[in-house]
Coordinates of C-alpha atoms and ligand atoms in Angstrom, one line a residue:
V105 CA -63.3 38.3 99.6
S106 CA -65.5 40.6 97.4
G107 CA -68.0 42.8 99.2
A108 CA -66.5 42.3 102.7
R109 CA -66.1 45.0 105.4
L110 CA -62.7 44.9 106.9
P111 CA -61.6 46.9 109.8
V112 CA -57.9 47.4 108.3
L113 CA -56.5 46.8 104.8
V114 CA -52.8 47.1 104.6
I115 CA -51.5 47.8 100.5
G116 CA -48.3 46.0 100.4
T117 CA -46.6 43.2 102.4
G118 CA -42.9 45.1 102.8
Y119 CA -41.5 46.7 105.9
G120 CA -43.9 49.4 106.7
G121 CA -46.8 47.0 105.7
S122 CA -45.5 44.1 108.3
V123 CA -44.9 46.4 111.2
A124 CA -48.4 48.0 110.7
A125 CA -50.0 44.5 110.4
L126 CA -48.0 42.9 113.4
R127 CA -48.9 46.0 115.9
L128 CA -52.6 46.1 114.9
A129 CA -53.0 42.6 115.2
Q130 CA -51.3 42.6 118.6
A131 CA -53.7 45.4 119.6
G132 CA -56.5 43.0 118.8
V133 CA -57.4 44.4 115.3
D134 CA -57.9 41.8 112.1
V135 CA -55.7 42.8 109.9
H136 CA -56.3 42.1 105.6
M137 CA -53.1 42.4 103.7
V138 CA -52.8 42.6 99.8
E139 CA -49.6 42.1 97.9
M140 CA -49.3 42.4 94.1
G141 CA -46.7 39.8 94.0
M142 CA -46.7 35.8 94.6
A143 CA -46.6 34.3 98.0
W144 CA -43.0 32.9 97.6
D145 CA -43.9 29.8 99.6
T146 CA -43.8 27.1 97.2
P147 CA -40.9 25.2 96.0
G148 CA -40.2 25.5 91.9
P149 CA -39.6 22.7 89.5
D150 CA -36.2 22.4 91.0
G151 CA -37.1 22.1 94.6
K152 CA -36.1 25.6 95.5
V153 CA -38.6 28.5 96.1
F154 CA -36.0 31.0 94.5
C155 CA -33.7 31.0 91.5
N156 CA -30.0 31.6 91.7
T157 CA -28.4 35.1 90.6
L158 CA -26.4 33.2 88.2
E159 CA -29.1 31.0 86.6
P160 CA -32.0 33.7 86.4
D161 CA -35.3 31.7 84.9
H162 CA -39.0 32.8 85.1
R163 CA -38.8 33.2 88.8
S164 CA -36.6 36.1 88.5
Y165 CA -38.4 39.1 86.8
W166 CA -41.6 40.9 87.2
L167 CA -43.3 40.6 83.9
R168 CA -40.5 41.0 81.6
T169 CA -39.3 38.5 78.7
R170 CA -35.7 39.4 79.3
T171 CA -33.7 39.8 82.4
K172 CA -32.4 43.4 83.1
A173 CA -29.4 42.8 85.4
P174 CA -28.2 45.6 87.6
L175 CA -24.7 44.8 86.5
N176 CA -25.5 44.3 82.6
Y177 CA -22.1 43.8 81.0
F178 CA -19.2 41.5 81.7
L179 CA -15.7 42.0 80.1
G180 CA -17.7 44.4 77.9
L181 CA -20.3 41.6 76.9
P182 CA -23.9 42.1 77.6
I183 CA -25.2 39.2 80.0
D184 CA -28.8 39.7 79.7
R185 CA -31.0 36.9 78.7
D186 CA -34.7 35.8 77.7
I187 CA -36.9 34.3 80.3
P188 CA -40.9 33.4 80.2
R189 CA -43.1 36.3 81.2
H190 CA -44.0 35.7 84.7
T191 CA -44.8 37.5 88.0
G192 CA -41.2 37.3 89.1
I193 CA -39.8 38.5 92.3
L194 CA -37.7 41.5 90.9
D195 CA -38.9 44.1 89.2
A196 CA -37.1 46.5 87.2
E197 CA -39.5 49.3 86.9
E198 CA -38.6 51.8 84.1
F199 CA -39.1 55.6 84.1
G200 CA -37.7 58.3 81.9
G201 CA -34.1 58.7 83.5
I202 CA -33.9 55.6 86.0
T203 CA -34.4 52.2 86.6
V204 CA -36.4 51.4 90.1
Y205 CA -35.3 48.2 91.4
Q206 CA -38.0 46.8 93.8
G207 CA -39.1 43.4 95.3
R208 CA -42.7 41.7 94.3
G209 CA -44.2 39.4 96.9
V210 CA -45.2 38.8 100.5
G211 CA -41.9 40.3 101.9
G212 CA -41.6 43.2 99.4
G213 CA -38.0 44.3 98.9
S214 CA -36.8 41.9 102.2
L215 CA -37.1 39.1 99.5
V216 CA -34.4 40.5 96.8
N217 CA -32.5 42.8 99.3
G218 CA -29.0 42.2 100.5
G219 CA -30.3 42.3 104.1
M220 CA -28.0 45.2 104.9
A221 CA -29.3 46.7 108.1
V222 CA -27.7 49.9 109.0
T223 CA -28.8 52.7 111.2
P224 CA -27.9 56.1 110.5
R225 CA -25.5 57.8 112.5
R226 CA -27.0 59.8 114.7
E227 CA -25.2 63.2 113.9
N228 CA -26.7 62.5 110.6
F229 CA -30.4 61.8 111.2
G230 CA -31.5 65.4 111.4
A231 CA -30.9 65.3 107.3
V232 CA -32.5 62.1 107.2
L233 CA -35.9 62.9 109.1
P234 CA -35.9 66.4 110.1
S235 CA -39.3 66.6 111.8
V236 CA -38.9 63.4 114.0
D237 CA -37.2 63.7 117.5
P238 CA -33.7 61.4 117.3
A239 CA -33.9 60.7 121.2
E240 CA -37.3 58.6 120.3
M241 CA -35.8 57.0 117.5
Y242 CA -32.2 56.3 119.0
G243 CA -33.6 55.4 122.5
V244 CA -36.6 53.3 121.3
Y245 CA -37.4 52.5 117.9
Y246 CA -34.3 51.6 116.3
P247 CA -33.4 49.2 119.1
R248 CA -37.0 48.0 118.7
A249 CA -36.6 47.9 114.7
N250 CA -32.9 46.1 114.9
A251 CA -34.5 43.3 117.4
E252 CA -37.4 42.3 115.6
L253 CA -35.5 42.0 112.2
G254 CA -32.9 40.2 114.0
V255 CA -29.9 42.0 113.0
G256 CA -26.2 40.8 113.4
T257 CA -22.7 41.5 112.5
V258 CA -19.9 39.1 111.1
D259 CA -17.8 37.6 113.3
P260 CA -14.5 39.7 113.1
D261 CA -12.5 36.4 113.4
W262 CA -14.4 34.5 111.0
F263 CA -14.4 37.8 108.7
D264 CA -10.4 37.7 108.5
S265 CA -10.1 33.7 107.9
T266 CA -12.7 33.1 105.3
E267 CA -12.0 32.5 101.7
C268 CA -15.5 34.2 101.0
Y269 CA -14.9 37.6 102.3
R270 CA -11.3 37.6 100.4
Y271 CA -12.8 40.4 98.8
A272 CA -13.9 42.4 101.6
R273 CA -10.7 42.0 103.2
V274 CA -9.1 43.4 99.7
G275 CA -11.6 46.4 100.3
R276 CA -10.5 47.2 103.7
K277 CA -7.1 47.0 103.0
H278 CA -7.4 49.5 100.2
A279 CA -9.9 51.6 102.3
Q280 CA -7.5 51.9 105.4
R281 CA -4.3 52.3 103.1
S282 CA -6.2 55.7 101.7
G283 CA -6.8 56.6 105.1
F284 CA -10.8 56.0 105.3
P285 CA -12.7 54.6 108.0
F286 CA -13.9 50.8 107.8
V287 CA -16.7 49.8 109.3
F288 CA -18.6 46.4 109.1
V289 CA -21.9 46.4 107.9
P290 CA -24.7 44.6 109.9
D291 CA -27.1 42.3 108.2
V292 CA -30.1 40.1 108.9
Y293 CA -28.5 36.9 107.1
D294 CA -28.0 34.5 109.8
W295 CA -24.3 34.4 110.4
D296 CA -23.8 31.2 111.9
H297 CA -25.8 29.6 108.7
M298 CA -23.0 31.3 106.7
E299 CA -20.4 29.9 108.7
R300 CA -21.8 26.4 108.4
E301 CA -22.0 27.3 104.6
A302 CA -18.5 27.5 104.7
A303 CA -17.5 24.7 106.8
G304 CA -20.0 22.5 104.6
T305 CA -22.6 21.8 107.1
A306 CA -25.5 23.7 106.0
P307 CA -27.0 24.1 102.5
K308 CA -25.5 26.9 100.4
S309 CA -27.1 30.4 99.6
A310 CA -25.1 33.5 100.4
L311 CA -22.4 31.1 99.1
A312 CA -24.2 29.8 96.1
G313 CA -24.5 33.5 94.9
E314 CA -28.3 33.7 95.8
I315 CA -29.4 37.3 96.4
L316 CA -30.9 39.2 93.7
Y317 CA -34.0 36.9 93.1
G318 CA -34.1 35.5 96.5
N319 CA -32.0 33.4 98.9
N320 CA -33.2 29.8 100.1
H321 CA -31.9 29.9 103.3
G322 CA -29.9 31.8 105.9
K323 CA -31.9 35.3 105.0
K324 CA -34.2 36.6 107.7
S325 CA -36.4 38.1 105.0
L326 CA -39.8 39.4 106.5
Q327 CA -41.3 36.1 105.7
Q328 CA -39.1 34.7 108.7
T329 CA -39.7 38.0 111.3
Y330 CA -42.4 40.5 111.1
L331 CA -44.7 38.3 109.0
A332 CA -44.6 35.2 110.9
R333 CA -45.5 37.0 114.0
A334 CA -48.3 38.9 112.4
R335 CA -49.4 35.5 111.2
A336 CA -48.9 33.8 114.6
T337 CA -51.5 36.2 116.1
G338 CA -54.5 34.8 114.2
R339 CA -55.6 38.2 113.3
V340 CA -53.6 38.5 109.8
S341 CA -54.7 37.1 106.6
V342 CA -52.8 37.8 103.5
S343 CA -53.9 38.0 99.4
P344 CA -50.9 37.3 97.0
L345 CA -51.1 38.2 93.3
H346 CA -53.9 40.7 94.2
R347 CA -52.8 44.5 93.3
V348 CA -54.6 47.4 94.5
V349 CA -55.7 50.0 92.0
S350 CA -58.5 52.4 93.6
V351 CA -59.1 53.5 97.3
A352 CA -62.2 56.1 97.5
P353 CA -64.3 57.1 100.4
A354 CA -67.5 54.7 100.8
G355 CA -70.9 55.9 101.1
G356 CA -71.5 54.7 104.6
G357 CA -68.1 55.5 105.9
G358 CA -64.9 54.0 105.4
Y359 CA -63.1 53.3 102.2
T360 CA -63.8 51.7 98.9
V361 CA -60.7 49.4 97.8
V362 CA -60.8 47.7 94.2
A363 CA -57.9 45.3 93.9
E364 CA -57.4 42.9 90.4
Q365 CA -56.6 39.5 90.7
L366 CA -53.6 38.4 88.9
D367 CA -52.3 35.2 87.1
T368 CA -49.0 34.5 86.7
G369 CA -48.6 35.7 83.5
G370 CA -49.8 39.1 84.7
A371 CA -53.3 38.9 83.5
V372 CA -56.4 40.3 85.4
T373 CA -58.4 37.3 86.2
A374 CA -61.2 39.1 88.6
T375 CA -61.3 42.5 89.9
K376 CA -62.5 42.6 93.8
T377 CA -64.3 45.3 96.0
V378 CA -64.0 45.7 99.4
T379 CA -64.8 48.0 102.2
A380 CA -62.3 49.1 104.7
D381 CA -62.7 51.4 107.7
R382 CA -58.9 52.0 107.5
V383 CA -56.5 52.0 104.6
F384 CA -52.8 51.7 104.9
F385 CA -50.6 52.8 101.7
A386 CA -47.6 50.3 102.4
A387 CA -46.7 49.9 98.7
G388 CA -43.4 51.1 98.7
S389 CA -42.0 54.6 97.5
V390 CA -43.2 53.8 94.1
G391 CA -46.0 52.0 94.7
T392 CA -47.7 54.4 97.2
S393 CA -46.6 57.2 95.5
K394 CA -48.4 56.1 91.9
L395 CA -51.4 55.3 94.0
L396 CA -51.7 58.3 95.5
V397 CA -51.0 60.5 92.6
T398 CA -53.3 58.7 90.1
L399 CA -55.9 58.8 92.9
K400 CA -55.8 62.4 93.5
A401 CA -55.8 63.2 89.6
T402 CA -58.3 61.0 88.7
G403 CA -60.9 62.2 91.3
A404 CA -61.0 59.4 93.8
L405 CA -59.2 61.2 96.6
P406 CA -59.1 64.6 95.1
L407 CA -58.5 66.6 98.7
L408 CA -54.7 64.8 99.2
N409 CA -52.8 67.9 99.2
D410 CA -50.3 68.8 96.7
E411 CA -47.1 67.7 98.4
V412 CA -48.3 64.0 97.1
G413 CA -45.8 62.7 94.5
R414 CA -42.9 65.0 95.6
G415 CA -39.6 64.5 97.5
W416 CA -38.7 61.8 95.6
G417 CA -34.9 60.5 95.7
D418 CA -32.5 57.4 94.8
N419 CA -30.8 57.5 98.3
G420 CA -27.9 58.6 96.2
N421 CA -27.1 55.1 94.7
V422 CA -24.2 54.7 92.2
M423 CA -22.1 51.7 91.7
C424 CA -18.5 51.3 90.2
G425 CA -15.8 48.7 89.8
R426 CA -12.0 49.1 90.1
A427 CA -9.4 46.7 88.3
N428 CA -7.1 45.1 90.8
H429 CA -3.6 44.3 90.6
L430 CA -2.9 40.5 90.0
W431 CA -1.7 40.5 93.8
D432 CA -4.8 41.4 94.9
P433 CA -7.2 38.6 94.2
T434 CA -10.6 39.1 95.6
G435 CA -11.3 35.3 95.7
R436 CA -13.6 33.1 93.2
L437 CA -15.9 32.0 96.4
Q438 CA -17.7 35.2 97.2
S439 CA -20.4 35.7 99.6
A440 CA -23.4 37.4 98.0
I441 CA -24.2 39.3 101.2
P442 CA -22.1 42.4 101.9
C443 CA -20.4 42.8 105.1
A444 CA -17.9 45.9 104.8
G445 CA -18.2 49.7 103.9
I446 CA -16.0 52.4 103.5
D447 CA -17.4 55.6 105.5
N448 CA -16.7 58.8 103.7
W449 CA -19.9 60.8 104.7
A450 CA -18.9 63.3 106.8
A451 CA -16.0 64.6 104.1
G452 CA -17.3 63.5 100.9
G453 CA -21.0 62.7 101.2
A454 CA -20.6 58.9 100.2
F455 CA -20.8 55.7 102.1
A456 CA -19.4 52.7 99.7
E457 CA -20.5 49.3 100.5
V458 CA -17.8 46.5 99.3
A459 CA -20.0 44.6 97.1
P460 CA -19.4 41.2 96.1
L461 CA -19.2 39.8 92.4
P462 CA -20.0 36.4 92.9
T463 CA -19.2 35.1 89.4
G464 CA -17.6 31.7 90.6
I465 CA -14.3 32.9 88.8
E466 CA -11.5 35.0 89.7
T467 CA -12.2 38.8 88.6
Y468 CA -9.3 40.8 90.2
A469 CA -12.1 43.3 90.5
S470 CA -13.8 45.6 93.3
F471 CA -17.2 46.2 93.3
Y472 CA -18.9 49.0 95.1
L473 CA -22.5 50.1 96.0
T474 CA -22.3 53.9 96.9
I475 CA -24.8 55.9 99.0
T476 CA -24.2 59.4 98.3
A477 CA -26.0 63.1 99.7
N478 CA -27.3 63.6 96.1
P479 CA -29.6 66.6 96.6
H480 CA -31.3 66.0 93.5
R481 CA -35.6 65.1 94.1
A482 CA -38.3 64.2 91.3
R483 CA -41.8 64.5 91.5
F484 CA -44.2 61.9 90.1
S485 CA -47.3 63.4 88.1
W486 CA -50.1 61.7 86.5
N487 CA -50.2 62.0 82.3
A488 CA -53.9 61.9 81.6
A489 CA -53.2 61.6 78.1
A490 CA -50.9 58.2 78.7
G491 CA -53.0 57.1 81.6
R492 CA -50.0 56.6 83.8
V493 CA -47.7 57.9 86.5
E494 CA -44.4 59.6 85.2
L495 CA -41.4 60.6 87.3
D496 CA -39.0 63.5 86.1
W497 CA -35.9 62.5 87.5
R498 CA -33.0 62.7 84.7
T499 CA -29.8 60.6 84.5
A500 CA -27.7 63.6 84.5
W501 CA -28.7 64.0 88.3
K502 CA -26.5 61.1 89.5
Q503 CA -23.2 63.6 88.3
P504 CA -23.1 64.7 92.3
S505 CA -23.0 61.1 93.2
I506 CA -20.5 60.3 90.7
D507 CA -18.3 63.2 92.1
M508 CA -19.2 62.1 95.8
A509 CA -18.0 58.4 95.0
R510 CA -15.1 59.6 93.5
T511 CA -14.1 61.2 96.6
I512 CA -13.4 57.7 97.6
F513 CA -12.3 55.6 94.8
D514 CA -10.0 58.3 93.0
R515 CA -8.0 58.4 96.0
I516 CA -7.6 54.8 96.2
N517 CA -7.0 54.4 92.6
A518 CA -4.1 57.0 93.2
K519 CA -3.0 55.2 96.1
E520 CA -3.1 52.0 94.7
G521 CA -2.1 52.6 91.2
T522 CA -5.3 51.1 90.0
I523 CA -8.0 51.9 87.5
Y524 CA -11.7 51.9 87.4
R525 CA -13.4 49.2 85.7
T526 CA -14.8 49.8 82.4
D527 CA -16.6 46.7 81.3
L528 CA -19.4 46.2 84.1
F529 CA -22.0 48.6 83.1
G530 CA -21.4 48.9 79.2
V531 CA -18.6 49.0 76.9
Y532 CA -16.3 51.9 78.3
K533 CA -18.6 52.8 81.1
I534 CA -17.4 53.1 84.6
W535 CA -20.6 54.3 86.4
G536 CA -23.8 52.7 87.1
D537 CA -25.6 55.4 87.2
H538 CA -28.8 54.3 85.5
L539 CA -30.5 52.9 88.9
T540 CA -31.5 52.7 92.2
Y541 CA -32.2 49.7 94.7
H542 CA -33.5 52.7 97.3
P543 CA -36.2 54.5 96.0
L544 CA -37.6 56.9 99.1
G545 CA -40.2 59.5 99.0
G546 CA -43.2 60.7 97.1
A547 CA -45.8 61.0 100.4
V548 CA -42.9 62.9 102.8
L549 CA -43.7 62.9 106.1
G550 CA -44.8 66.1 107.8
R551 CA -45.8 67.3 104.1
A552 CA -48.1 64.7 102.2
T553 CA -49.2 63.6 105.6
D554 CA -48.8 64.8 108.9
H555 CA -46.1 64.0 111.5
Y556 CA -47.3 60.1 111.9
G557 CA -48.2 59.5 108.1
R558 CA -51.9 60.4 108.2
L559 CA -53.4 61.7 105.1
T560 CA -55.4 64.2 107.2
A561 CA -57.9 65.6 104.5
Y562 CA -58.9 61.5 104.6
P563 CA -59.6 60.1 108.4
G564 CA -58.4 56.4 108.6
L565 CA -55.9 56.8 105.6
Y566 CA -52.4 56.4 106.2
V567 CA -49.0 55.9 104.6
I568 CA -46.3 53.6 106.5
D569 CA -43.5 53.1 104.1
G570 CA -40.7 54.5 102.2
A571 CA -42.6 56.7 100.4
L572 CA -42.6 59.1 104.0
I573 CA -38.7 59.4 104.1
P574 CA -37.6 62.7 102.0
G575 CA -35.1 60.9 99.5
N576 CA -32.3 59.6 101.5
T577 CA -31.0 58.1 104.7
T578 CA -27.0 58.4 104.4
V579 CA -27.2 54.5 104.5
N580 CA -29.1 51.7 103.5
P581 CA -32.8 52.3 104.1
F582 CA -35.0 49.3 105.9
V583 CA -34.0 49.9 109.4
T584 CA -35.0 53.5 108.9
I585 CA -38.1 52.7 107.4
T586 CA -39.1 50.1 109.7
A587 CA -38.3 51.9 112.8
L588 CA -40.2 54.9 111.5
A589 CA -43.2 52.3 111.3
E590 CA -42.8 51.4 114.7
R591 CA -43.2 55.1 115.8
N592 CA -45.8 56.1 113.7
I593 CA -48.1 53.0 114.3
E594 CA -47.5 53.1 118.3
K595 CA -49.0 56.5 117.9
I596 CA -51.8 55.9 115.6
I597 CA -52.8 52.2 117.8
A598 CA -52.6 54.8 120.7
T599 CA -54.7 57.5 119.4
D600 CA -56.8 56.7 116.6
L601 CA -58.3 53.1 117.4
Ligands
FAD691 P1 -41.5 47.5 100.0 O1 -40.6 46.4 100.8 O2 -41.2 47.7 98.4 O3 -42.6 46.8 99.7 C1 -43.6 47.3 99.0 C2 -44.9 46.3 98.2 O4 -45.9 46.7 98.0 C3 -44.1 45.1 97.7 O5 -44.0 43.7 98.0 C4 -45.1 45.5 96.3 O6 -45.4 44.3 95.3 C5 -46.3 45.9 96.7 N1 -47.0 46.3 96.0 C6 -46.7 47.4 95.4 N2 -47.8 48.1 94.9 C7 -48.9 47.3 95.2 C8 -50.3 47.4 94.7 N3 -50.8 48.9 93.9 N4 -51.2 46.7 95.4 C9 -50.6 45.5 96.4 N5 -49.5 45.5 96.4 C10 -48.3 46.5 96.2 N6 -32.2 48.3 101.5 C11 -31.3 48.1 102.8 O7 -31.7 48.5 104.1 N7 -30.3 47.2 102.8 C12 -30.3 46.5 101.6 O8 -29.1 45.6 101.8 C13 -31.0 46.4 100.4 N8 -30.6 46.2 99.6 C14 -31.5 46.3 98.5 C15 -31.1 45.1 97.1 C16 -31.8 45.4 96.1 C17 -31.9 44.3 95.1 C18 -33.2 46.1 95.9 C19 -34.4 46.2 95.0 C20 -33.4 47.0 97.3 C21 -32.4 46.8 98.2 N9 -32.8 47.5 99.6 C22 -31.9 47.7 100.7 C23 -33.9 48.8 99.4 C24 -35.1 47.9 100.6 O9 -35.4 46.6 100.0 C25 -36.1 48.9 100.4 O10 -35.8 50.2 101.0 C26 -37.3 48.3 101.3 O11 -37.9 47.2 100.8 C27 -38.7 49.3 101.1 O12 -40.0 48.9 102.2 P2 -41.2 49.3 101.8 O13 -41.6 49.0 103.2 O14 -41.3 50.9 101.7 O15 -41.6 48.9 100.8

């Protein structure tokens, strides 16, 4: 409601924002959440809330007239197609040297991601969050995050027998024959539901190729976990299709927050102003960084420090495929939810997930998303002439990631007598090095903020999302984002309220 005075306003409804909302509400504080994307709680014309990965429609992309599939070629042919411009669920946000994929809607990235819920190995944690005590994270906050998110692991016996993980078993065989440790990757997908999908007794989602544009069944997104519990307190309200554009100190204390209401074509239909005693920036690494950099440069929050916008990384994401022999089919039916990985972090700086290619046909391809120890960090800055925030990442900075991924796949190819696929990212192009799913940093803990995410120049302003993490988590990031948010909000509730 325009003109209202709120105790707490949270910008964004992803992991960081949802943790903050739940814990503040449980502490007796009323919370209002503002989300630029849609609510994703209403079925479309086909009776489903989310559209299928193989049949992208208006629901698929955030304000684009053509899809921008991460894997954009098949057999050397481009697969993107025209779609109506709409406030769809997946944003492929283009910066100079990289396309950053992000979820848009109530639930943030949890709506579109693979649900892979991985806690970093403890020996790697010092590189992930150097200023945080590992004992408290591994003793309290990682377990808390895993429990609330509903993390589980595939039943190994079912894994060994089901057609839908043939591709992952081929991945395991190849990894083990080359001497690499193979690991099961935990996930928030409901594994019992998936077994029922395979048995034909539950509606299909993972087994119908649903993933990038949302899962209609089975996946425990934040809508089913943190946000459901937050709403059940009766203290949390959400405004979807509202984009925060300004936060500035208010005359009588607190902060004036300006939000633009959007229609589903992306047009601004109203501008609303509220005052909040406390504001949590939870717009994701890119969203929070863009807001803070803009607000500092344009004079709304001039006292933010010079670390704002710095320390951004891509979690070392790089993709590739391998062409298997005809005796290694990967299966026509592939679960869209990955469950297996190859851990070569210690020796080669690479953790590769065996990813599906749920095309419905036999491809004889193994496909991988590899997370690597890429050392490059980029910076967001305000371009006054263009009136927008830019990121100085360069495509060439993916080369260390490619080299690290090759420590796994060159060896497997040599052992198996196989080659890389060259038809998945262009015409004769091996590496998917133009994108990330895992933006991290831009308001790094202990640098842009204090050790709990406070923007100390402005009491009552906090960062509580992936922007806090300095560019890499060694594994998929959302469990770490959630656990860090749990740690920080507990401290903030105990000391600031
Ligand atoms: P987000 O979840 O990004 O939430 C931020 C929210 O803020 C969004 O809903 C956004 O719309 C909203 N917002 C932004 N700006 C504004 C504004 N100005 N006003 C109002 N609202 C705003 N991670 C894993 O750990 N495992 C996986 O398997 C995995 N797979 C992925 C697959 C894909 C395709 C993608 C895109 C990501 C994947 N990730 C995965 C990454 C993971 O989803 C993100 O790391 C995580 O969602 C980040 O959480 P967050 O709280 O920082 O922000």
